[in-house]
Amino acid sequence: MKWLDPEPFLRGVAWLDDGYAVRADPADLARLPWDTCERSALPIGVRLEFTAEDATAVEIHYRATIPATAGALRDLPHVFDLWQGGAHVAEVITEPAEEAVVRIGLPAGQGPFTVHLPETRSPVVLGLRAPLGGTPVPAPARPRWLVHGDSITEGWWSTRPAHGWPAVAGRALGLDTVNLGYAGAARGELATAEQLAALPGDLITLAFGTNCWSRVPFTAPLLYETTRAFLDLVRQGHPDTPLLLVSPVLRPDAERTPNVLGATLADLRGAMERAAGERIAAGDGSLALLEGRDLLRPEHLADGLHPNDEGHAVLAEAVAAALRKADFVA
């Protein structure tokens, strides 16, 4: 059976760099922090979507990178996760390999099917085919949702790529989620705002701020002005695109604890919310704010910072509800 070109089947892709799905503009990496560049090389949220009438299996030919150290990336199994519409169907766990073919059985019906890839091995899909009959066809395109944030957006502590809150919410809303979450980063870098401005998208969500408490400490006035500038730059490329800003979710150790510049996370959250609220009051009718403080409870946090699977599901439901309330989606 002939291998099909995978590119028409790929979803969640921001940029392609010599066949690799990357999450920052490869022509503009020099302006980004090192940690952002490192995380952007991982194909978080990238998946295959297809229909396959009369097919009982699909094979995926891929090349992967094996991390040099076991703890370098999220501790996720090397799993290919199959979904049909909004329902989980099966998963195939394989041993990591530099190049291999994986076969996934398909249930009855033509789909649409989604295969989430083992993200932390940086897989590059070389081809796919239906070895037992039938022909995979790329699934219809859906509205593109650009989601920018930090490790929580990237999906840390979810047990599968499909369980991170952007994936869960995108599935519920019928969107093509493009995950631009950068673990350890996402501190309002203005070069990132300019990249978002240049990236095609039908809907945008910004969910950063917690790394402005300690990793690179901000004052509340600094984050207020950074948020204003970030929104200004995104709006230069997306003047009327629906945009939801989600302020930082609960982080118990930081809520009332000043950072080295004297700002608590509550102070920083208030600064972001004030910047967004003022822009809305000034007439940006395509901007909405979701206050993050009360969306999660301590039991939703796996490590005091990142949501567990239940927390990701709760956050996804809250974001989806906010997008619907704002009439940004049906």
CSV table of C-alpha atoms in Angstrom, one decimal:
chain,number,residue,atom,x,y,z
A,1,MET,CA,0.0,0.0,0.0
A,2,LYS,CA,1.2,3.5,-0.9
A,3,TRP,CA,2.0,5.8,2.0
A,4,LEU,CA,0.0,9.0,1.9
A,5,ASP,CA,1.5,12.4,2.4
A,6,PRO,CA,0.7,13.3,6.1
A,7,GLU,CA,0.6,17.0,5.8
A,8,PRO,CA,-3.1,17.3,4.7
A,9,PHE,CA,-4.1,15.1,7.8
A,10,LEU,CA,-2.2,17.2,10.4
A,11,ARG,CA,-4.2,19.4,12.7
A,12,GLY,CA,-3.1,21.7,15.5
A,13,VAL,CA,-0.1,22.9,13.4
A,14,ALA,CA,1.1,26.5,13.8
A,15,TRP,CA,4.3,26.3,11.6
A,16,LEU,CA,6.1,23.6,9.7
A,17,ASP,CA,9.9,23.6,9.7
A,18,ASP,CA,11.3,21.1,7.3
A,19,GLY,CA,8.5,18.7,8.0
A,20,TYR,CA,8.5,19.2,11.8
A,21,ALA,CA,5.5,20.8,13.4
A,22,VAL,CA,6.8,23.6,15.6
A,23,ARG,CA,5.1,26.1,17.9
A,24,ALA,CA,7.1,29.3,17.3
A,25,ASP,CA,8.0,31.0,14.1
A,26,PRO,CA,11.2,29.2,12.9
A,27,ALA,CA,12.3,32.5,11.2
A,28,ASP,CA,11.9,34.5,14.4
A,29,LEU,CA,13.4,32.4,17.1
A,30,ALA,CA,16.3,34.8,17.9
A,31,ARG,CA,13.9,37.2,19.6
A,32,LEU,CA,12.4,34.6,21.9
A,33,PRO,CA,13.8,33.4,25.3
A,34,TRP,CA,15.7,30.1,25.3
A,35,ASP,CA,13.0,28.3,27.3
A,36,THR,CA,10.3,29.3,24.9
A,37,CYS,CA,12.4,28.1,21.9
A,38,GLU,CA,13.0,24.8,23.7
A,39,ARG,CA,9.4,24.1,24.4
A,40,SER,CA,8.2,25.3,21.0
A,41,ALA,CA,10.1,22.4,19.3
A,42,LEU,CA,7.7,19.9,20.9
A,43,PRO,CA,4.6,19.2,18.8
A,44,ILE,CA,2.1,19.7,21.7
A,45,GLY,CA,-1.4,19.3,20.5
A,46,VAL,CA,-0.5,18.2,17.0
A,47,ARG,CA,-2.6,15.3,15.8
A,48,LEU,CA,-3.9,13.4,12.7
A,49,GLU,CA,-7.6,13.8,11.7
A,50,PHE,CA,-9.2,11.7,9.0
A,51,THR,CA,-12.2,9.8,7.8
A,52,ALA,CA,-11.7,6.2,6.6
A,53,GLU,CA,-14.8,4.4,5.2
A,54,ASP,CA,-14.3,0.6,5.0
A,55,ALA,CA,-11.0,0.8,6.7
A,56,THR,CA,-10.4,-1.4,9.8
A,57,ALA,CA,-6.9,-0.2,10.7
A,58,VAL,CA,-4.5,2.7,10.0
A,59,GLU,CA,-0.7,2.5,10.0
A,60,ILE,CA,1.4,5.5,10.8
A,61,HIS,CA,5.0,5.7,9.8
A,62,TYR,CA,6.9,8.1,12.0
A,63,ARG,CA,10.4,9.2,13.1
A,64,ALA,CA,10.9,10.2,16.7
A,65,THR,CA,13.6,11.7,18.9
A,66,ILE,CA,14.6,9.9,22.1
A,67,PRO,CA,15.3,12.4,24.9
A,68,ALA,CA,18.9,12.2,26.3
A,69,THR,CA,17.7,12.1,29.9
A,70,ALA,CA,14.6,10.3,31.3
A,71,GLY,CA,13.4,13.3,33.2
A,72,ALA,CA,13.9,15.9,30.5
A,73,LEU,CA,10.2,16.0,29.5
A,74,ARG,CA,6.8,15.2,30.9
A,75,ASP,CA,6.6,11.6,32.0
A,76,LEU,CA,4.0,10.4,29.5
A,77,PRO,CA,3.9,6.9,27.9
A,78,HIS,CA,4.8,6.5,24.3
A,79,VAL,CA,1.1,6.3,23.3
A,80,PHE,CA,-0.9,6.8,20.1
A,81,ASP,CA,-4.4,7.8,21.3
A,82,LEU,CA,-7.4,7.2,19.0
A,83,TRP,CA,-10.6,9.2,19.3
A,84,GLN,CA,-13.8,9.0,17.2
A,85,GLY,CA,-15.6,12.3,17.3
A,86,GLY,CA,-15.7,13.2,21.1
A,87,ALA,CA,-15.3,9.6,22.3
A,88,HIS,CA,-12.1,7.8,23.3
A,89,VAL,CA,-11.7,4.6,21.3
A,90,ALA,CA,-8.4,3.0,22.0
A,91,GLU,CA,-4.7,3.6,22.6
A,92,VAL,CA,-1.6,1.8,21.4
A,93,ILE,CA,1.5,2.0,23.7
A,94,THR,CA,4.7,1.2,21.9
A,95,GLU,CA,8.4,1.2,22.8
A,96,PRO,CA,10.1,4.5,21.7
A,97,ALA,CA,12.0,4.1,18.5
A,98,GLU,CA,13.9,6.5,16.2
A,99,GLU,CA,11.8,5.3,13.3
A,100,ALA,CA,8.9,2.8,13.3
A,101,VAL,CA,5.4,2.0,12.0
A,102,VAL,CA,2.4,1.7,14.4
A,103,ARG,CA,-0.9,0.0,13.5
A,104,ILE,CA,-4.1,1.2,15.2
A,105,GLY,CA,-7.4,-0.7,14.8
A,106,LEU,CA,-10.4,1.4,13.8
A,107,PRO,CA,-14.0,0.8,14.9
A,108,ALA,CA,-16.8,0.5,12.5
A,109,GLY,CA,-17.9,3.7,10.8
A,110,GLN,CA,-16.0,6.3,8.8
A,111,GLY,CA,-15.1,8.6,11.6
A,112,PRO,CA,-13.9,11.3,11.8
A,113,PHE,CA,-11.0,9.8,13.7
A,114,THR,CA,-8.3,11.7,15.6
A,115,VAL,CA,-4.9,10.2,16.6
A,116,HIS,CA,-3.0,12.1,19.3
A,117,LEU,CA,0.7,11.5,19.0
A,118,PRO,CA,3.3,10.8,21.7
A,119,GLU,CA,4.2,14.5,22.0
A,120,THR,CA,7.3,14.3,24.2
A,121,ARG,CA,9.2,12.2,21.6
A,122,SER,CA,8.8,15.0,19.0
A,123,PRO,CA,7.4,12.6,16.4
A,124,VAL,CA,7.4,13.5,12.7
A,125,VAL,CA,4.8,11.6,10.7
A,126,LEU,CA,6.3,10.4,7.5
A,127,GLY,CA,3.1,8.8,6.1
A,128,LEU,CA,-0.1,7.0,6.8
A,129,ARG,CA,-2.2,4.3,5.1
A,130,ALA,CA,-5.0,1.8,5.6
A,131,PRO,CA,-3.3,-1.6,5.2
A,132,LEU,CA,-6.4,-3.7,5.2
A,133,GLY,CA,-8.6,-1.8,2.8
A,134,GLY,CA,-10.2,1.6,2.5
A,135,THR,CA,-8.4,4.9,2.1
A,136,PRO,CA,-7.9,7.6,4.7
A,137,VAL,CA,-9.2,11.0,3.7
A,138,PRO,CA,-8.3,14.3,5.5
A,139,ALA,CA,-11.1,15.4,7.9
A,140,PRO,CA,-12.8,18.6,7.0
A,141,ALA,CA,-11.1,21.8,8.3
A,142,ARG,CA,-12.5,23.3,11.5
A,143,PRO,CA,-12.1,26.9,12.9
A,144,ARG,CA,-8.6,27.5,14.2
A,145,TRP,CA,-8.3,28.3,17.9
A,146,LEU,CA,-4.9,29.7,18.9
A,147,VAL,CA,-4.3,29.1,22.6
A,148,HIS,CA,-1.3,30.7,24.2
A,149,GLY,CA,-0.1,30.1,27.8
A,150,ASP,CA,2.4,28.3,30.1
A,151,SER,CA,2.8,24.8,31.3
A,152,ILE,CA,-0.9,24.6,32.4
A,153,THR,CA,-1.9,25.3,28.8
A,154,GLU,CA,0.8,22.9,27.5
A,155,GLY,CA,-1.0,20.3,29.5
A,156,TRP,CA,1.4,19.4,32.3
A,157,TRP,CA,0.2,16.7,34.7
A,158,SER,CA,-2.5,15.5,32.4
A,159,THR,CA,-2.1,11.8,31.8
A,160,ARG,CA,-2.6,11.9,28.1
A,161,PRO,CA,-2.2,14.7,25.4
A,162,ALA,CA,-5.9,14.5,24.8
A,163,HIS,CA,-6.6,15.4,28.4
A,164,GLY,CA,-5.0,18.8,28.5
A,165,TRP,CA,-7.6,21.6,28.9
A,166,PRO,CA,-7.1,23.1,25.4
A,167,ALA,CA,-7.6,19.6,23.8
A,168,VAL,CA,-10.7,18.9,25.9
A,169,ALA,CA,-12.3,22.3,25.3
A,170,GLY,CA,-11.5,22.2,21.6
A,171,ARG,CA,-13.1,18.8,21.2
A,172,ALA,CA,-16.2,20.0,22.9
A,173,LEU,CA,-16.5,23.1,20.8
A,174,GLY,CA,-15.5,21.5,17.4
A,175,LEU,CA,-12.4,23.6,17.0
A,176,ASP,CA,-8.9,23.0,15.6
A,177,THR,CA,-6.9,23.7,18.7
A,178,VAL,CA,-3.4,25.1,18.1
A,179,ASN,CA,-1.6,24.7,21.4
A,180,LEU,CA,1.0,27.5,22.0
A,181,GLY,CA,1.6,26.7,25.6
A,182,TYR,CA,5.3,26.9,26.7
A,183,ALA,CA,6.2,25.3,30.0
A,184,GLY,CA,8.2,27.6,32.2
A,185,ALA,CA,7.7,30.5,29.9
A,186,ALA,CA,4.8,32.6,28.6
A,187,ARG,CA,5.5,35.8,30.5
A,188,GLY,CA,4.0,38.2,28.1
A,189,GLU,CA,6.9,38.2,25.6
A,190,LEU,CA,6.1,40.8,23.0
A,191,ALA,CA,7.8,38.9,20.2
A,192,THR,CA,5.3,36.1,20.9
A,193,ALA,CA,2.4,38.6,20.6
A,194,GLU,CA,3.7,39.6,17.2
A,195,GLN,CA,3.9,36.0,16.1
A,196,LEU,CA,0.3,35.4,17.3
A,197,ALA,CA,-0.7,38.6,15.3
A,198,ALA,CA,0.8,37.1,12.1
A,199,LEU,CA,-0.6,33.6,12.6
A,200,PRO,CA,-4.0,32.8,11.0
A,201,GLY,CA,-6.7,32.0,13.5
A,202,ASP,CA,-10.5,32.3,14.0
A,203,LEU,CA,-10.4,32.5,17.8
A,204,ILE,CA,-7.6,33.3,20.4
A,205,THR,CA,-7.2,32.6,24.0
A,206,LEU,CA,-4.4,34.0,26.2
A,207,ALA,CA,-3.8,32.2,29.6
A,208,PHE,CA,-0.4,33.3,31.0
A,209,GLY,CA,0.8,35.1,34.1
A,210,THR,CA,1.7,32.6,36.8
A,211,ASN,CA,5.4,32.5,35.7
A,212,CYS,CA,5.5,36.3,36.2
A,213,TRP,CA,5.3,35.6,39.9
A,214,SER,CA,8.6,33.8,40.4
A,215,ARG,CA,10.4,32.5,37.4
A,216,VAL,CA,10.9,36.0,36.0
A,217,PRO,CA,9.5,38.3,38.7
A,218,PHE,CA,7.1,41.1,37.7
A,219,THR,CA,5.6,43.9,39.7
A,220,ALA,CA,1.9,44.5,39.2
A,221,PRO,CA,2.4,47.7,37.3
A,222,LEU,CA,4.8,45.9,35.0
A,223,LEU,CA,2.4,43.1,34.2
A,224,TYR,CA,-0.4,45.6,33.7
A,225,GLU,CA,1.6,47.5,31.0
A,226,THR,CA,2.8,44.2,29.5
A,227,THR,CA,-0.7,42.9,29.2
A,228,ARG,CA,-1.8,46.2,27.5
A,229,ALA,CA,1.1,46.0,25.1
A,230,PHE,CA,0.6,42.3,24.4
A,231,LEU,CA,-3.1,42.9,23.6
A,232,ASP,CA,-2.2,45.9,21.4
A,233,LEU,CA,0.2,43.8,19.3
A,234,VAL,CA,-2.1,40.9,18.9
A,235,ARG,CA,-4.9,43.2,17.8
A,236,GLN,CA,-2.6,44.6,15.0
A,237,GLY,CA,-3.0,41.3,13.3
A,238,HIS,CA,-6.4,40.3,14.6
A,239,PRO,CA,-8.3,43.5,15.0
A,240,ASP,CA,-11.7,41.8,15.3
A,241,THR,CA,-10.9,38.2,16.1
A,242,PRO,CA,-12.7,37.0,19.2
A,243,LEU,CA,-10.2,36.9,22.1
A,244,LEU,CA,-10.6,35.5,25.6
A,245,LEU,CA,-8.0,36.4,28.3
A,246,VAL,CA,-7.9,33.9,31.2
A,247,SER,CA,-6.1,35.3,34.2
A,248,PRO,CA,-3.9,33.0,36.3
A,249,VAL,CA,-5.7,30.1,38.0
A,250,LEU,CA,-5.3,29.2,41.7
A,251,ARG,CA,-1.7,28.7,43.0
A,252,PRO,CA,-1.9,28.4,46.8
A,253,ASP,CA,1.7,29.1,47.6
A,254,ALA,CA,1.7,32.3,45.6
A,255,GLU,CA,-1.7,33.9,46.3
A,256,ARG,CA,-0.6,35.9,49.3
A,257,THR,CA,3.2,35.5,49.2
A,258,PRO,CA,5.1,38.4,47.8
A,259,ASN,CA,7.7,37.6,45.1
A,260,VAL,CA,11.2,39.3,45.3
A,261,LEU,CA,9.7,42.5,43.9
A,262,GLY,CA,6.8,42.5,46.4
A,263,ALA,CA,4.0,41.3,44.2
A,264,THR,CA,1.7,38.4,45.1
A,265,LEU,CA,0.0,36.4,42.5
A,266,ALA,CA,-3.3,38.0,43.5
A,267,ASP,CA,-1.7,41.4,42.7
A,268,LEU,CA,-0.5,40.2,39.3
A,269,ARG,CA,-3.9,38.6,38.5
A,270,GLY,CA,-5.6,41.9,39.4
A,271,ALA,CA,-3.2,43.8,37.1
A,272,MET,CA,-4.0,41.6,34.1
A,273,GLU,CA,-7.7,41.7,34.7
A,274,ARG,CA,-7.6,45.5,35.0
A,275,ALA,CA,-5.8,45.8,31.7
A,276,ALA,CA,-8.3,43.6,29.9
A,277,GLY,CA,-11.3,45.2,31.6
A,278,GLU,CA,-10.2,48.7,30.6
A,279,ARG,CA,-9.8,47.6,27.0
A,280,ILE,CA,-13.2,46.1,27.0
A,281,ALA,CA,-14.7,49.3,28.5
A,282,ALA,CA,-12.9,51.3,25.9
A,283,GLY,CA,-14.9,49.5,23.1
A,284,ASP,CA,-13.1,46.2,22.3
A,285,GLY,CA,-16.3,44.2,21.8
A,286,SER,CA,-14.4,41.1,20.6
A,287,LEU,CA,-12.4,40.8,23.9
A,288,ALA,CA,-13.7,38.9,26.9
A,289,LEU,CA,-12.2,38.2,30.3
A,290,LEU,CA,-12.4,35.0,32.4
A,291,GLU,CA,-11.2,35.5,36.0
A,292,GLY,CA,-9.1,32.5,36.9
A,293,ARG,CA,-8.8,32.6,40.7
A,294,ASP,CA,-11.9,30.5,41.5
A,295,LEU,CA,-12.0,28.2,38.5
A,296,LEU,CA,-10.0,25.4,40.3
A,297,ARG,CA,-9.9,24.2,43.9
A,298,PRO,CA,-6.8,22.8,45.7
A,299,GLU,CA,-7.9,19.2,45.1
A,300,HIS,CA,-7.8,19.9,41.3
A,301,LEU,CA,-4.0,20.5,41.5
A,302,ALA,CA,-1.6,17.6,41.1
A,303,ASP,CA,1.4,19.4,42.6
A,304,GLY,CA,0.0,22.7,44.0
A,305,LEU,CA,0.4,24.3,40.6
A,306,HIS,CA,-0.6,22.1,37.6
A,307,PRO,CA,-4.1,20.6,37.3
A,308,ASN,CA,-4.7,16.9,37.3
A,309,ASP,CA,-6.9,15.3,34.7
A,310,GLU,CA,-10.0,16.4,36.7
A,311,GLY,CA,-8.7,19.9,37.0
A,312,HIS,CA,-8.0,20.1,33.3
A,313,ALA,CA,-11.5,19.0,32.6
A,314,VAL,CA,-12.9,21.6,35.0
A,315,LEU,CA,-10.8,24.3,33.4
A,316,ALA,CA,-11.8,23.2,29.9
A,317,GLU,CA,-15.5,23.4,30.8
A,318,ALA,CA,-15.1,26.9,32.3
A,319,VAL,CA,-13.2,28.2,29.2
A,320,ALA,CA,-15.8,26.6,26.8
A,321,ALA,CA,-18.6,28.2,28.8
A,322,ALA,CA,-16.9,31.6,28.7
A,323,LEU,CA,-16.5,31.4,25.0
A,324,ARG,CA,-20.1,30.5,24.5
A,325,LYS,CA,-21.3,33.2,26.9
A,326,ALA,CA,-19.3,35.8,24.9
A,327,ASP,CA,-20.9,34.5,21.7
A,328,PHE,CA,-17.5,33.6,20.3
A,329,VAL,CA,-18.6,30.1,19.4
A,330,ALA,CA,-21.9,28.4,18.8
